[in-house]
Rosetta silent file (secondary structure, phi, psi, omega in degrees, C-alpha in Angstrom):
SEQUENCE: MSDAYREAGVNLEAGYESVERIKKHVASTMRIGAMDIFGDFGGSFDLSELNYQKPVLVSGTDGVGTKLKLAFEMDIHDTIGIDAVAMCVNDILTQGAEPLFFLDYIACGKNNPAQIEAIVKGVAEGSKLSGAALLGGETAEMPGFYQDGEYDIAGFAVGVVEKDERITKANVKVGDKIIGLPSSGVHSNGFSLVRHIIKEKGLDFHTTYEGFDKPLGEVLLTPTEIYVKPILNLLKEVKVNAMAHITGGGFYENVPRMLSGQLGARFEQKAWNPPAIFPFLQKAAGISDKEMFTVFNMGIGYMIVVDPSDVEQTLSLLPTATLIGEITESGEVEIV
SCORE:     score description
SCORE:     0.000 S_00000001
   1 L     0.000  172.272  167.104   13.263  -13.855   44.339 S_00000001
   2 L  -107.182  114.410  157.460   10.909  -13.393   47.090 S_00000001
   3 L    26.976 -114.117 -158.584    7.656  -14.457   47.192 S_00000001
   4 L   -73.057  -34.219 -179.209    5.938  -13.046   49.868 S_00000001
   5 L   -64.839  -21.240 -178.087    7.340   -9.095   48.137 S_00000001
   6 L   -89.288   23.007  162.150    6.256  -10.048   44.876 S_00000001
   7 L  -101.308  -41.878 -159.875    2.935  -10.229   46.823 S_00000001
   8 L  -135.622   63.997  125.485    2.634   -6.908   48.229 S_00000001
   9 L    55.112   30.119  172.743    3.379   -4.870   44.614 S_00000001
  10 L  -139.851  138.715  159.612    7.802   -5.201   44.306 S_00000001
  11 L  -121.988  132.033  179.514    9.171   -6.851   42.055 S_00000001
  12 L   -68.170  -53.570 -178.907   13.362   -7.276   42.874 S_00000001
  13 H   -39.753  -54.081  147.641   13.735   -8.285   39.767 S_00000001
  14 H   -61.924    5.627  171.322   12.583   -5.639   37.941 S_00000001
  15 H  -143.527   67.282  118.872   14.713   -3.402   39.426 S_00000001
  16 L   -87.303  -79.040 -168.850   17.891   -5.769   38.572 S_00000001
  17 H   -48.239  -26.779  173.070   16.922   -5.493   35.124 S_00000001
  18 H   -54.937  -42.068 -174.140   16.329   -1.332   35.594 S_00000001
  19 H   -67.597  -36.982  176.332   20.116   -1.358   37.162 S_00000001
  20 H   -49.216  -62.085  154.118   20.791   -3.210   34.334 S_00000001
  21 L   -88.034  136.370 -175.182   20.293   -0.626   31.719 S_00000001
  22 L   161.627  -48.474  170.760   19.978    2.135   33.378 S_00000001
  23 H   -18.132  -84.660 -159.748   24.713    1.223   33.695 S_00000001
  24 H   -52.571  -41.687 -136.311   25.728    2.695   29.960 S_00000001
  25 H   -79.389  -64.717  126.537   23.508    5.974   30.610 S_00000001
  26 H    16.590 -114.676 -167.872   25.330    6.025   34.286 S_00000001
  27 L  -146.416  101.840   91.119   28.728    6.207   32.306 S_00000001
  28 L   -14.964  -39.231 -165.566   28.059    8.349   29.711 S_00000001
  29 L  -107.032    6.215  177.579   28.586   11.066   32.083 S_00000001
  30 L   -82.619  149.433 -148.228   31.870   10.632   33.758 S_00000001
  31 L  -122.940  172.953  152.255   34.273   13.529   34.147 S_00000001
  32 L   -24.356  121.415  170.982   37.942   14.543   35.661 S_00000001
  33 L   108.160  -71.222 -172.125   37.388   13.770   39.520 S_00000001
  34 L   -34.579  108.346 -171.409   34.148   11.333   39.400 S_00000001
  35 L   -98.046  130.555  178.183   35.122    8.045   41.333 S_00000001
  36 L   -13.782   96.652 -160.149   33.297    4.426   41.183 S_00000001
  37 L   -87.909   -7.212 -170.428   30.388    6.313   39.416 S_00000001
  38 L  -166.545  130.538 -178.454   28.024    2.928   39.675 S_00000001
  39 L   102.942    3.999 -167.706   27.493   -0.029   42.579 S_00000001
  40 L   -87.851 -152.624  146.080   28.802    1.440   45.719 S_00000001
  41 L   -72.112  -20.444 -159.144   26.717    3.029   48.388 S_00000001
  42 L  -137.317  151.302 -172.733   27.936    5.654   48.195 S_00000001
  43 L   -97.928  130.042 -175.004   29.127    8.157   44.955 S_00000001
  44 L  -110.860   97.460 -179.850   32.966    9.212   45.209 S_00000001
  45 L   -96.250  178.941 -159.520   34.214   12.700   43.493 S_00000001
  46 L  -134.648   64.963  160.640   37.951   13.507   43.783 S_00000001
  47 L   -54.111  -19.642  161.409   38.645   16.929   44.781 S_00000001
  48 L   -66.420  -31.374  146.284   42.303   16.999   44.510 S_00000001
  49 L     1.080  -43.883 -151.912   41.767   16.243   40.911 S_00000001
  50 L  -110.818  113.070 -177.456   40.555   19.430   40.021 S_00000001
  51 L   -27.377  -23.011 -154.209   42.917   23.145   40.163 S_00000001
  52 L   -62.750  110.470  143.139   40.791   24.996   43.107 S_00000001
  53 L   -54.506  -37.422 -168.205   42.732   26.583   45.586 S_00000001
  54 L  -153.641   58.342 -177.988   40.663   27.650   47.902 S_00000001
  55 L   -44.891  111.351  144.523   37.262   25.130   46.926 S_00000001
  56 L  -102.779   94.515  133.842   33.755   26.193   48.327 S_00000001
  57 L   -26.528   79.208  171.219   31.407   23.479   47.204 S_00000001
  58 L   -67.849  151.452  161.972   27.443   24.746   46.529 S_00000001
  59 L  -166.776  142.117  165.075   24.886   22.570   46.485 S_00000001
  60 L  -134.231 -179.939 -149.057   21.253   22.238   45.357 S_00000001
  61 L  -169.058  130.305 -143.042   18.308   20.278   45.493 S_00000001
  62 L  -163.006  176.719  177.272   15.034   20.535   43.680 S_00000001
  63 E  -156.467 -171.218 -165.571   12.307   18.140   41.833 S_00000001
  64 L   -99.752  -53.415 -179.026   10.010   18.782   38.557 S_00000001
  65 L   102.962 -139.360 -174.271    6.535   19.728   40.438 S_00000001
  66 L   -59.588  -16.025 -127.751    3.395   18.549   38.118 S_00000001
  67 H   -64.690  -49.729 -167.887    5.062   19.562   35.252 S_00000001
  68 H   -55.615  -10.602  176.274    5.308   15.316   35.450 S_00000001
  69 H   -54.505  -28.925 -149.608    0.806   14.925   35.373 S_00000001
  70 H   -67.496  -46.337  173.272    2.262   15.949   31.560 S_00000001
  71 H   -76.748  -20.302  174.548    4.321   13.063   31.089 S_00000001
  72 H   -48.953  -78.772  172.271    2.181   10.604   32.517 S_00000001
  73 H   -25.608  -46.587  169.228   -0.546   12.056   30.498 S_00000001
  74 H   -49.807  -55.567  176.844    2.169   12.146   26.888 S_00000001
  75 L    67.104   36.935  166.995    3.887    8.901   27.871 S_00000001
  76 L  -125.788  142.882 -157.645    6.880   10.633   27.459 S_00000001
  77 L  -149.022   16.222  158.096    9.629   10.516   29.964 S_00000001
  78 L   -82.395  -23.562  169.436   13.006   11.139   28.747 S_00000001
  79 H  -102.308    7.624 -151.584   13.032   14.123   29.176 S_00000001
  80 H   -85.704  -28.967  172.332   11.738   14.754   32.377 S_00000001
  81 H   -72.644  -19.841 -174.090   15.692   14.093   33.933 S_00000001
  82 H   -53.981  -58.252 -167.439   16.787   16.651   31.769 S_00000001
  83 H   -53.307  -28.038 -160.370   14.261   19.156   33.353 S_00000001
  84 H   -70.883  -47.326 -129.540   15.300   16.695   37.643 S_00000001
  85 H   -84.138  -56.288  164.582   19.092   18.230   36.441 S_00000001
  86 H   -58.810   12.921  163.814   18.506   22.179   35.542 S_00000001
  87 H   -78.094  -70.106 -136.168   16.087   22.869   38.081 S_00000001
  88 H   -77.267   -8.907  162.257   19.006   22.117   40.617 S_00000001
  89 L   -78.363  -30.463  173.623   22.290   23.193   38.509 S_00000001
  90 L   -16.095  -90.709 -161.095   20.656   26.398   37.230 S_00000001
  91 L   -21.300  -34.226 -150.418   20.376   27.267   40.894 S_00000001
  92 L   -87.731  -51.575  171.909   23.797   26.300   41.817 S_00000001
  93 H   -25.668  -62.342 -120.568   25.638   28.441   38.537 S_00000001
  94 H   -81.271  -29.218  168.159   24.269   31.122   39.714 S_00000001
  95 H  -113.565   51.980  136.000   27.273   31.806   42.667 S_00000001
  96 L    68.635   59.790  111.858   29.829   30.771   39.441 S_00000001
  97 L   -81.497  162.121 -163.263   29.811   27.221   40.464 S_00000001
  98 E  -114.332  128.274  174.866   31.104   24.384   38.196 S_00000001
  99 E   -89.405  143.505  178.518   28.609   21.315   38.854 S_00000001
 100 E   -77.948  -61.140  173.879   30.822   18.579   39.904 S_00000001
 101 E  -119.379 -174.173 -170.118   27.939   15.869   40.360 S_00000001
 102 E  -150.701  151.791  147.962   24.358   14.899   40.101 S_00000001
 103 E  -153.752  149.256  165.993   22.213   12.235   42.366 S_00000001
 104 E  -115.720 -179.611 -170.738   18.648   10.885   41.669 S_00000001
 105 E  -171.148   85.484  157.212   15.838    9.620   43.620 S_00000001
 106 E  -121.696  139.532  175.812   12.902    8.304   41.819 S_00000001
 107 E   -90.082   96.257  173.564    9.826    7.008   43.648 S_00000001
 108 E  -138.089 -166.192 -166.557    7.139    5.055   41.723 S_00000001
 109 L   -38.855  -75.394  178.150    3.997    2.624   41.545 S_00000001
 110 L  -132.080 -170.339 -140.327    5.879   -0.543   39.986 S_00000001
 111 L  -130.350  107.162 -137.110    8.886   -0.752   38.994 S_00000001
 112 L  -117.172   39.215  175.034    8.530   -0.227   35.031 S_00000001
 113 L    14.792  -40.770 -158.880   12.574   -1.246   33.415 S_00000001
 114 L  -101.268   -3.409 -166.130   12.188    0.767   30.475 S_00000001
 115 H   -93.458  -70.878  168.931    9.931    3.442   31.851 S_00000001
 116 H   -59.910    3.535  162.642   12.820    3.680   34.347 S_00000001
 117 H  -124.953   22.197  161.616   15.450    3.658   31.882 S_00000001
 118 L  -130.428    9.745  150.527   14.910    6.859   29.319 S_00000001
 119 L   -84.398   -0.066  169.539   14.272    8.927   32.832 S_00000001
 120 L   -89.144  -31.213  179.287   17.376    8.093   33.794 S_00000001
 121 H   -42.500  -28.243 -154.875   18.740    8.445   29.967 S_00000001
 122 H  -105.560  -17.646 -165.244   17.515   11.978   30.357 S_00000001
 123 H   -99.234  -39.704  142.990   18.722   12.716   33.519 S_00000001
 124 H    -5.655  -77.953  105.996   22.182   11.388   31.952 S_00000001
 125 H    59.418 -100.278  171.578   21.259   13.660   29.312 S_00000001
 126 H    -7.201  -68.713  164.614   21.084   16.344   31.628 S_00000001
 127 H   -40.757  -96.553 -138.686   24.540   15.578   33.588 S_00000001
 128 H   -32.541  -59.717  152.244   26.117   15.799   30.415 S_00000001
 129 H   -15.106  -49.016 -175.089   24.673   19.326   29.163 S_00000001
 130 L  -127.750   75.818  112.130   26.542   20.754   32.967 S_00000001
 131 L    77.815  -14.416 -165.792   29.436   18.701   32.968 S_00000001
 132 L   -94.455 -140.194 -176.247   28.562   17.155   35.629 S_00000001
 133 L  -140.046  150.082 -170.930   28.749   13.498   36.687 S_00000001
 134 L  -103.786   90.957  143.426   25.674   11.255   37.951 S_00000001
 135 L     8.314  -85.590  152.053   26.774    9.564   40.676 S_00000001
 136 L   170.616 -126.680  171.749   24.531    7.236   41.625 S_00000001
 137 E   145.719  147.961  152.710   21.341    7.772   42.619 S_00000001
 138 E  -109.320  171.350  170.491   17.657    5.389   43.770 S_00000001
 139 E  -115.625  135.704 -176.355   14.407    3.674   42.451 S_00000001
 140 E  -128.187   88.169  174.674   12.574    3.522   45.603 S_00000001
 141 E   -79.095   79.869 -163.201    9.587    1.004   44.691 S_00000001
 142 L  -136.647  124.181 -170.187    6.139    1.711   46.057 S_00000001
 143 L   -47.862  153.364  176.492    2.995    0.066   45.729 S_00000001
 144 L    59.043   -4.553  165.149    0.251    1.617   46.955 S_00000001
 145 L   -98.957  -36.623  167.707    1.857    5.255   47.482 S_00000001
 146 L   -91.247  175.859  135.899    1.602    5.789   43.552 S_00000001
 147 L   -85.646  167.500  143.204   -0.321    4.166   41.080 S_00000001
 148 L   -85.052  160.069  178.025    1.160    2.618   38.468 S_00000001
 149 L   103.809   15.626  152.477    2.965    4.250   35.281 S_00000001
 150 L  -141.398  162.912  172.190    3.983    6.940   38.285 S_00000001
 151 E   155.255  144.447 -169.901    6.318    8.716   39.579 S_00000001
 152 E  -100.549 -178.140 -151.956    8.778   11.766   40.895 S_00000001
 153 E  -149.995  141.451 -166.265   11.101   12.124   40.693 S_00000001
 154 E  -112.920  174.917  167.030   14.239   14.594   43.040 S_00000001
 155 E  -160.908  169.878  169.643   17.801   15.639   42.116 S_00000001
 156 E  -153.489  145.060  150.538   21.213   17.282   44.359 S_00000001
 157 E  -127.921  164.898 -175.277   23.742   18.582   42.865 S_00000001
 158 E  -157.177  115.168 -136.383   26.801   19.639   44.052 S_00000001
 159 E  -135.080  105.317  136.558   29.078   22.286   42.316 S_00000001
 160 E   -23.713  142.987  -86.353   32.768   23.771   43.456 S_00000001
 161 L   141.266  130.219  129.369   33.929   27.199   43.512 S_00000001
 162 L   -52.243  135.377  172.017   36.898   29.746   43.820 S_00000001
 163 L   -66.679  -63.818 -175.263   36.446   31.527   47.534 S_00000001
 164 L   -79.125   -3.671 -167.345   37.679   34.813   46.349 S_00000001
 165 L   -96.824  -15.699 -144.412   35.499   33.654   42.979 S_00000001
 166 L   -96.363  141.768  147.557   32.170   32.903   44.225 S_00000001
 167 L   -74.429  124.921  162.805   29.337   35.518   43.350 S_00000001
 168 L  -129.650 -176.818 -166.207   27.208   37.236   45.296 S_00000001
 169 H  -101.235   36.258  173.921   24.638   40.071   45.059 S_00000001
 170 H   -72.405  -33.763 -152.442   27.198   42.275   47.307 S_00000001
 171 H   -97.785   26.384  149.631   29.140   44.001   44.113 S_00000001
 172 L   -43.335 -168.378   98.032   25.206   45.219   42.357 S_00000001
 173 L  -151.491 -141.332 -130.798   25.068   48.678   42.901 S_00000001
 174 L  -142.473  122.347 -161.862   21.972   51.640   40.192 S_00000001
 175 L    86.946  -27.932  174.538   23.010   51.601   36.334 S_00000001
 176 L   -41.521  131.576  141.733   24.561   48.246   36.559 S_00000001
 177 E  -114.979  158.766 -159.237   23.007   46.294   33.766 S_00000001
 178 E  -101.640  119.773  156.977   20.947   43.004   33.345 S_00000001
 179 L  -106.187 -159.581 -171.382   21.117   40.703   30.706 S_00000001
 180 L  -126.977  118.080  172.569   19.050   37.676   29.747 S_00000001
 181 E  -108.585  156.958 -154.265   19.634   34.433   28.621 S_00000001
 182 L  -111.950  176.598 -168.252   15.788   33.284   26.965 S_00000001
 183 L  -120.410 -150.769 -156.866   14.558   30.189   28.143 S_00000001
 184 L  -127.171    8.315  161.630   13.057   26.898   26.020 S_00000001
 185 L   121.767 -151.215 -114.066    9.054   27.851   27.118 S_00000001
 186 L   -88.859  -22.031 -162.662    7.447   27.121   30.537 S_00000001
 187 L   122.574  146.526  179.335   10.174   25.449   31.601 S_00000001
 188 L  -133.381   44.888 -162.359    9.299   22.749   35.035 S_00000001
 189 L  -152.411  117.076 -166.218    7.276   26.046   37.138 S_00000001
 190 L   105.010   12.552 -164.346    3.899   26.607   36.874 S_00000001
 191 H   -90.201  -65.847  140.898    2.606   23.623   35.624 S_00000001
 192 H    40.174  -80.177 -173.136   -0.467   24.244   38.492 S_00000001
 193 H   -84.375  -66.873  176.311   -1.724   26.545   37.134 S_00000001
 194 H   -28.624  -89.080  159.531   -0.899   25.414   33.307 S_00000001
 195 H    13.143 -120.834 -100.649   -2.787   21.728   34.526 S_00000001
 196 H   -88.212  -82.985 -174.143   -5.773   23.881   35.313 S_00000001
 197 H   -34.072  -25.320 -130.743   -5.850   26.316   32.444 S_00000001
 198 H  -109.138 -117.841 -146.049   -5.705   23.158   30.162 S_00000001
 199 H   -36.172  -39.003  170.065   -8.990   21.963   31.814 S_00000001
 200 H   -66.754   -4.912  147.512  -10.707   24.794   32.181 S_00000001
 201 L  -170.235   50.016  143.755  -10.781   25.386   28.785 S_00000001
 202 L    66.149   70.791  132.263  -11.631   22.120   27.424 S_00000001
 203 L   -81.128  162.878 -165.839   -7.961   22.168   25.952 S_00000001
 204 L  -162.588  135.543  168.993   -6.552   18.731   25.114 S_00000001
 205 L   -93.332    6.339  170.593   -2.339   18.008   24.684 S_00000001
 206 L  -110.684    0.439  158.405   -2.430   16.014   22.516 S_00000001
 207 L   -64.934  139.236 -169.338   -4.247   18.834   19.963 S_00000001
 208 L  -119.106  100.438 -144.118   -1.559   20.488   17.921 S_00000001
 209 L   -91.813  136.637  125.728   -3.359   24.952   18.074 S_00000001
 210 L     4.485  121.375 -156.929   -2.535   27.262   15.767 S_00000001
 211 L    52.863   44.462  173.100    1.439   28.490   15.986 S_00000001
 212 L  -160.522  153.530 -158.951    2.839   25.416   17.375 S_00000001
 213 L  -110.149   69.332  163.483    4.102   22.479   14.841 S_00000001
 214 L   155.759 -177.764 -138.614    3.445   19.475   17.439 S_00000001
 215 L   -93.571  161.293 -160.086    0.917   18.916   19.864 S_00000001
 216 L   -84.817   31.040  141.074    0.669   21.293   22.600 S_00000001
 217 L  -146.122   24.629  136.346    1.932   18.707   26.084 S_00000001
 218 L   -94.608  -16.627 -158.965    5.108   18.245   23.845 S_00000001
 219 H   -74.622  -57.283 -156.632    5.513   22.095   23.253 S_00000001
 220 H   -61.232   26.393 -173.857    4.524   21.749   27.133 S_00000001
 221 H  -153.568   33.825  138.797    7.651   18.967   28.853 S_00000001
 222 L   -48.692  121.632  166.155   10.314   20.786   26.327 S_00000001
 223 L   -56.070  111.350 -133.761   13.095   20.863   28.320 S_00000001
 224 L   -51.024  142.737  164.895   14.153   23.449   31.148 S_00000001
 225 L   -42.752  109.953  176.398   17.510   25.297   29.848 S_00000001
 226 L  -117.808  134.942  178.706   20.656   24.647   31.636 S_00000001
 227 L  -124.345   52.465  167.460   22.930   27.072   30.917 S_00000001
 228 H   -61.158  -62.965 -155.849   25.868   25.963   32.751 S_00000001
 229 H   -67.363  -64.097  137.302   28.256   25.725   30.188 S_00000001
 230 H     1.445  -87.561 -155.489   27.497   29.296   28.988 S_00000001
 231 H   -69.466  -67.871  164.245   27.723   31.251   31.937 S_00000001
 232 H     7.172  -76.998 -168.864   31.152   29.185   32.748 S_00000001
 233 H   -83.210   16.610 -170.153   33.216   30.289   29.718 S_00000001
 234 H   -61.742  -82.939 -159.847   31.199   33.680   30.384 S_00000001
 235 H   -63.959  -20.253  157.381   32.625   34.317   33.676 S_00000001
 236 L   -23.275  -70.579  -86.647   36.205   33.435   32.329 S_00000001
 237 L  -132.482  -85.047  173.640   35.971   35.816   30.299 S_00000001
 238 L  -116.437  135.315  162.328   33.913   39.362   32.668 S_00000001
 239 L  -116.790  143.512 -171.210   33.022   39.770   35.654 S_00000001
 240 L   -45.143  123.967 -158.426   29.894   38.926   36.347 S_00000001
 241 L   -96.968  -30.288 -173.497   28.100   41.532   39.278 S_00000001
 242 L  -106.053 -176.442  105.397   24.828   38.920   39.562 S_00000001
 243 L  -175.845 -171.586 -172.558   23.001   36.386   38.210 S_00000001
 244 E  -155.425  147.055  151.893   19.183   34.699   39.106 S_00000001
 245 L  -101.700  131.525 -159.735   17.657   31.891   37.933 S_00000001
 246 L   -98.712  101.186 -179.537   14.371   32.359   37.377 S_00000001
 247 L  -129.790 -118.924 -178.935   11.983   29.720   38.029 S_00000001
 248 L   -50.959  128.677  172.663    8.948   29.589   41.044 S_00000001
 249 L    62.402   36.408  145.659    7.281   32.905   41.057 S_00000001
 250 H    96.242  159.191  174.984    8.823   34.122   38.648 S_00000001
 251 H   -46.084  -55.307 -154.358   10.647   38.052   37.810 S_00000001
 252 H   -46.621  -78.971 -142.970    8.355   39.616   41.595 S_00000001
 253 H   -55.555  -67.184  176.770    9.903   36.855   43.496 S_00000001
 254 H    11.168  -73.986 -170.350   13.652   35.975   41.466 S_00000001
 255 L   -39.745  -83.306 -147.401   14.811   39.233   40.906 S_00000001
 256 H   -22.314  -50.482 -129.386   15.039   40.910   44.846 S_00000001
 257 H   -65.088  -11.777  172.620   17.048   37.384   45.376 S_00000001
 258 H   -91.017  -25.674  166.778   20.340   39.292   43.142 S_00000001
 259 L   -12.210   84.338 -176.570   19.153   42.432   45.033 S_00000001
 260 L  -134.001  133.360 -174.134   20.686   43.935   48.214 S_00000001
 261 L    93.537 -113.826 -146.217   19.122   46.825   50.310 S_00000001
 262 L  -117.244   56.431  157.824   17.017   49.075   48.820 S_00000001
 263 L  -117.577  159.834  -98.245   17.979   48.746   45.411 S_00000001
 264 L  -137.984 -137.960  105.062   15.203   47.978   42.583 S_00000001
 265 E  -167.084  151.393 -136.171   15.549   46.420   38.480 S_00000001
 266 E  -134.375  172.716 -106.523   13.197   48.090   35.842 S_00000001
 267 L  -172.731   27.223 -158.304   12.082   45.646   32.504 S_00000001
 268 L   -62.758   64.523  148.433   11.942   46.925   28.866 S_00000001
 269 H     3.621  -73.454  173.589    9.476   44.381   28.217 S_00000001
 270 H   -77.049   25.634 -178.181    9.259   44.551   24.431 S_00000001
 271 H   -99.422    7.389 -145.475   13.169   44.021   24.444 S_00000001
 272 L  -165.038   90.809  171.369   12.473   40.048   24.484 S_00000001
 273 L   -79.658  121.330  135.170    9.912   38.180   22.402 S_00000001
 274 L    -6.184   98.785  142.375    8.265   35.066   24.852 S_00000001
 275 L    35.740  100.949  172.640    7.609   31.616   23.722 S_00000001
 276 L  -114.938   42.309  159.871    4.700   31.455   22.210 S_00000001
 277 H   -57.892  -45.945 -145.021    3.438   28.685   24.612 S_00000001
 278 H   -74.550  -39.137  162.274    3.432   32.412   26.911 S_00000001
 279 H   -39.031  -73.846 -159.321    0.815   34.700   24.831 S_00000001
 280 H   -15.460 -104.553 -172.527   -1.086   30.888   24.533 S_00000001
 281 H   -22.583  -45.353 -170.460   -2.133   30.785   27.875 S_00000001
 282 H   -58.838  -34.915 -137.184   -2.245   34.081   28.649 S_00000001
 283 H  -119.060   23.631 -174.769   -4.633   35.346   26.464 S_00000001
 284 H  -127.223   -2.018  160.913   -7.000   31.509   26.376 S_00000001
 285 H   -72.194  -73.370 -130.537   -6.692   32.686   30.600 S_00000001
 286 L    57.144   81.318  153.991   -6.796   36.258   29.942 S_00000001
 287 L  -109.605  139.402 -179.204   -4.733   36.524   33.266 S_00000001
 288 L   -55.413  143.410  160.328   -2.858   40.169   33.370 S_00000001
 289 H   -51.293  -12.398  175.700    0.760   40.528   32.497 S_00000001
 290 H   -74.807  -73.906 -161.905    1.832   40.875   36.685 S_00000001
 291 H   -30.385  -42.908 -157.354   -0.219   37.502   37.050 S_00000001
 292 H   -96.168  -39.900  168.044    1.831   35.369   34.288 S_00000001
 293 H   -51.600   -7.097 -166.609    5.679   37.595   35.801 S_00000001
 294 H   -69.665  -56.520 -145.623    4.257   36.451   38.693 S_00000001
 295 H  -114.043  -46.795  176.862    3.994   32.260   37.868 S_00000001
 296 L  -120.487 -155.742  160.581    6.343   32.206   34.888 S_00000001
 297 L   -61.323  -52.470  177.731    9.726   33.251   33.277 S_00000001
 298 L    77.730   50.915  175.517    8.018   34.852   30.469 S_00000001
 299 L    72.711   31.285  172.459   10.780   33.214   27.839 S_00000001
 300 L  -151.296  107.177  179.565   14.275   34.749   30.347 S_00000001
 301 L  -117.931   37.524 -177.523   15.349   31.758   32.214 S_00000001
 302 E  -179.601  113.623  150.990   18.659   32.719   33.430 S_00000001
 303 E  -114.199  158.149  179.430   20.193   36.850   33.993 S_00000001
 304 L  -147.252  131.935 -165.482   23.136   38.053   34.874 S_00000001
 305 E  -107.655  166.955 -168.077   23.518   41.526   36.143 S_00000001
 306 E  -156.696  159.731  178.245   27.240   43.201   34.866 S_00000001
 307 L   -90.689  124.159 -176.196   28.306   46.277   34.810 S_00000001
 308 H    31.976 -103.549  165.924   28.120   48.878   31.529 S_00000001
 309 H   -30.342  -16.628 -145.775   31.075   48.332   29.945 S_00000001
 310 H  -127.561   -4.819  143.491   31.061   44.622   30.143 S_00000001
 311 H     2.348  -89.619  169.867   28.038   45.050   28.187 S_00000001
 312 H   -34.766  -55.623 -160.755   29.259   44.478   24.854 S_00000001
 313 H   -57.858  -84.101  177.271   31.459   41.918   25.758 S_00000001
 314 H   -22.534  -54.582 -172.427   28.194   39.798   27.225 S_00000001
 315 H   -57.731  -30.936 -175.757   26.712   40.241   24.502 S_00000001
 316 H   -55.526  -66.115 -171.706   29.328   39.139   22.205 S_00000001
 317 H   -66.835  -17.514  174.370   29.976   36.213   24.468 S_00000001
 318 L  -120.708   18.858 -117.205   26.444   35.284   24.366 S_00000001
 319 L   -60.319  -42.910  176.721   25.309   35.249   20.978 S_00000001
 320 L   -97.472  -13.403  178.532   20.970   35.007   21.636 S_00000001
 321 L   -15.537 -169.538 -178.405   21.117   36.875   25.224 S_00000001
 322 L  -171.845  109.991  164.069   19.324   40.013   25.196 S_00000001
 323 L   -70.494  119.957 -129.140   19.662   43.409   27.039 S_00000001
 324 L  -106.536  -43.598 -153.823   16.405   42.458   28.783 S_00000001
 325 E  -166.197  172.717  126.734   16.915   46.063   32.238 S_00000001
 326 E  -179.951  179.103 -136.473   18.620   47.411   34.441 S_00000001
 327 L   -64.189  116.164  151.389   19.459   48.094   38.441 S_00000001
 328 L   -76.102 -166.547 -174.547   17.193   51.324   39.650 S_00000001
 329 L  -132.310   27.363  162.170   17.260   52.494   43.348 S_00000001
 330 L   -74.492  -63.100 -137.418   13.244   51.943   43.433 S_00000001
 331 L    70.211   18.650  170.824   13.578   49.124   45.318 S_00000001
 332 L   -99.704  132.703  146.790   10.497   47.441   43.409 S_00000001
 333 E   -80.217   97.426  167.210   10.798   44.985   40.270 S_00000001
 334 E  -118.835  133.444  166.387    9.001   46.509   37.250 S_00000001
 335 L   -65.535   70.782 -165.918    8.075   45.275   33.916 S_00000001
 336 L   -63.198    0.000    0.000    7.640   47.907   31.848 S_00000001
C-alpha cells in the first residue's frame, strides 16, 4: 500500500476490495461471444460466434444525469446501474441492434467497496435484462473532485444488427400507426426539473404522499425500463418501420428522430394512463401539458411505428403496449 497515495486521499486497498466484490456480478452476465470478461486491460468479444452474415455494429453511450442526487439523498445505489445500462441499450435498440456488451465508468470521491458493489450489481442486472455481457469498466477514485459518498456513472454499449435488417426512418409513411410501450416512471431524464419542483414546493423525498405506496424518493428512483427482449422478439415476427426511445426532450424532441421529410405524428393523450408520478409533479408545480411532454416521457418510454395491418399482431406480441397515435403529413408533433 502506498502511504503517500493514501495521504493524498486514494485508498488502493479499498479499490482491490471493490474489484473482489464485483467479480461475481460481472461473471453473472456472461453470454455467447464474451471472452476473458474479467481482469484484462480490455474486454474482448468474438463476433464470429454469432450467426450474422453482414454484421453492423451499433454503439451508444450515456449517463444517468442528476438522478444520482436522489440516490445520494436516499442512500440507495443498487438500481442506478440499471438506469445506466437502459439509457444505452434502449438507444441502440432503435436500429434493431441486439446488445452484445456493456462497459461502465464510475468516478467517486472516496472508494466505498460496499457502495461500488451495489452500483455494479445494478449494472449487472441491467446487462442481464438486455442480454449484454458486462465486459469491463473503470472505477476512478478522485478525492477533491467528488464529495465523499458521491459519484458519477456512465456507460457504453455495443450491439449488432444485420446490415439489411437495420431499422431506419426511411420506410415510415403517412397512415402508419404508433405503438407505445409504458415507462416505469420518470426514467433518467428531467431530474433537474424534478429536483427544482421538490425544493420549490417544499416536498420531501422521504415522505409517502397520497397515491403512492412508498416514499417519493423511492418512487423517483424506480429504474428505467429496458425494452430489449420484447422488442427483439417482436422483430422476428413483425416488420417495424421505425422506433424511438423517449428520453431527454420528451415527445417533442425524440419523436422527430424517427420521422423523415415533412412527416409528423399525432397522439391521442387519452389512449394511455401515465404513472401517478407525472400528474403529481404537474399538479405540484402547475406546469402545462406542453411543458410536461417537452421534458418527460409522460408514461411512454418507447415507441414503434408499424403498418396499420400489423397493429393487431404487434399488440398481441407486446401485452403492455398501446396504440397511441399515427404518422401524419403535418410536419409537427401533435398531442391531442
